[in-house]
mmCIF file of C-alpha atoms in Angstrom:
data_model
loop_
_atom_site.group_PDB
_atom_site.id
_atom_site.type_symbol
_atom_site.label_atom_id
_atom_site.label_comp_id
_atom_site.label_asym_id
_atom_site.label_seq_id
_atom_site.Cartn_x
_atom_site.Cartn_y
_atom_site.Cartn_z
ATOM 1 C CA PHE I 25 0.106 -0.025 -0.022
ATOM 2 C CA LEU I 26 1.233 3.604 -0.689
ATOM 3 C CA THR I 27 2.808 5.343 2.309
ATOM 4 C CA ASP I 28 0.833 8.552 1.525
ATOM 5 C CA LYS I 29 -2.367 6.717 1.490
ATOM 6 C CA TYR I 30 -1.737 5.059 4.944
ATOM 7 C CA ALA I 31 -4.011 7.410 6.799
ATOM 8 C CA ASP I 32 -6.799 6.908 4.365
ATOM 9 C CA PHE I 33 -6.819 3.165 4.801
ATOM 10 C CA ILE I 34 -6.604 3.331 8.546
ATOM 11 C CA ASP I 35 -9.435 5.953 8.654
ATOM 12 C CA ALA I 36 -11.485 3.695 6.275
ATOM 13 C CA ASN I 37 -11.002 0.539 8.538
ATOM 14 C CA ARG I 38 -12.148 2.487 11.437
ATOM 15 C CA LYS I 39 -15.448 3.381 9.994
ATOM 16 C CA GLU I 40 -18.279 1.859 12.141
ATOM 17 C CA ASP I 41 -20.664 1.297 9.424
ATOM 18 C CA PRO I 42 -19.486 -2.091 7.539
ATOM 19 C CA VAL I 43 -21.090 -1.350 4.434
ATOM 20 C CA GLU I 44 -19.568 2.259 4.208
ATOM 21 C CA ARG I 45 -16.090 0.774 5.537
ATOM 22 C CA LEU I 46 -16.158 -1.716 2.734
ATOM 23 C CA LYS I 47 -17.126 0.755 -0.019
ATOM 24 C CA THR I 48 -14.147 3.146 1.108
ATOM 25 C CA LEU I 49 -11.621 0.086 1.245
ATOM 26 C CA LYS I 50 -12.864 -0.890 -2.283
ATOM 27 C CA ARG I 51 -12.324 2.598 -3.595
ATOM 28 C CA LEU I 52 -8.980 2.968 -2.110
ATOM 29 C CA ILE I 53 -7.737 -0.383 -3.482
ATOM 30 C CA ARG I 54 -9.336 0.229 -6.760
ATOM 31 C CA ASP I 55 -7.441 3.737 -6.977
ATOM 32 C CA LEU I 56 -3.909 1.954 -6.387
ATOM 33 C CA PRO I 57 -1.538 2.256 -9.096
ATOM 34 C CA GLU I 58 -1.993 -0.903 -11.550
ATOM 35 C CA HIS I 59 1.225 -2.715 -10.581
ATOM 36 C CA HIS I 60 0.263 -2.320 -6.879
ATOM 37 C CA TYR I 61 -3.237 -3.440 -7.526
ATOM 38 C CA GLU I 62 -2.072 -6.736 -9.488
ATOM 39 C CA THR I 63 0.319 -7.604 -6.772
ATOM 40 C CA LEU I 64 -2.292 -7.209 -3.977
ATOM 41 C CA LYS I 65 -4.676 -9.233 -5.946
ATOM 42 C CA PHE I 66 -2.217 -12.156 -6.408
ATOM 43 C CA LEU I 67 -0.929 -11.929 -2.827
ATOM 44 C CA SER I 68 -4.750 -12.066 -1.562
ATOM 45 C CA ALA I 69 -5.538 -15.006 -3.701
ATOM 46 C CA HIS I 70 -2.541 -16.841 -2.274
ATOM 47 C CA LEU I 71 -3.351 -15.899 1.156
ATOM 48 C CA LYS I 72 -6.938 -17.137 0.786
ATOM 49 C CA THR I 73 -5.512 -20.509 -0.212
ATOM 50 C CA VAL I 74 -3.238 -20.586 2.642
ATOM 51 C CA ALA I 75 -6.321 -19.711 5.077
ATOM 52 C CA GLU I 76 -8.393 -22.348 3.308
ATOM 53 C CA ASN I 77 -5.793 -24.891 4.587
ATOM 54 C CA SER I 78 -5.631 -23.587 8.131
ATOM 55 C CA GLU I 79 -6.549 -26.927 9.730
ATOM 56 C CA LYS I 80 -3.271 -28.171 8.598
ATOM 57 C CA ASN I 81 -1.024 -24.969 8.556
ATOM 58 C CA LYS I 82 -2.688 -23.070 11.663
ATOM 59 C CA MET I 83 -2.824 -19.883 9.535
ATOM 60 C CA GLU I 84 -6.109 -18.655 9.814
ATOM 61 C CA PRO I 85 -7.065 -15.299 8.565
ATOM 62 C CA ARG I 86 -6.195 -13.531 12.037
ATOM 63 C CA ASN I 87 -2.621 -15.168 12.028
ATOM 64 C CA LEU I 88 -2.048 -14.099 8.559
ATOM 65 C CA ALA I 89 -3.153 -10.599 9.412
ATOM 66 C CA ILE I 90 -0.630 -10.624 12.391
ATOM 67 C CA VAL I 91 2.127 -11.785 9.931
ATOM 68 C CA PHE I 92 1.545 -9.710 6.863
ATOM 69 C CA GLY I 93 -0.456 -6.722 8.166
ATOM 70 C CA PRO I 94 2.629 -4.759 9.507
ATOM 71 C CA THR I 95 4.436 -5.541 6.139
ATOM 72 C CA LEU I 96 1.788 -4.529 4.006
ATOM 73 C CA VAL I 97 0.310 -1.324 5.889
ATOM 74 C CA ARG I 98 3.108 0.616 7.539
ATOM 75 C CA THR I 99 3.571 4.187 8.399
ATOM 76 C CA SER I 100 6.363 6.122 6.502
ATOM 77 C CA ASP I 101 8.465 6.338 9.707
ATOM 78 C CA ASP I 102 8.058 2.806 10.444
ATOM 79 C CA ASN I 103 6.955 3.404 13.984
ATOM 80 C CA MET I 104 5.432 0.101 15.267
ATOM 81 C CA THR I 105 3.319 2.017 18.012
ATOM 82 C CA HIS I 106 1.387 3.753 15.270
ATOM 83 C CA MET I 107 0.586 0.399 13.575
#
């Protein structure tokens, strides 16, 4: 995700209304540069496959988010407290 859009993604995820949250996140993802969008699409498909096999690999969506979240969405100053 783009560093300059970090705050937009965080704000979108904090929306209380799930429909509005999803709409905003979809718009932000659609607005990514094409190469970022295609990489995210490929990675999401792969992580979905991993999650579908969580009975064997123990990597359910929550665990995947813990592992990949800080790598995919990070502040420009790399401050883990803000994450």
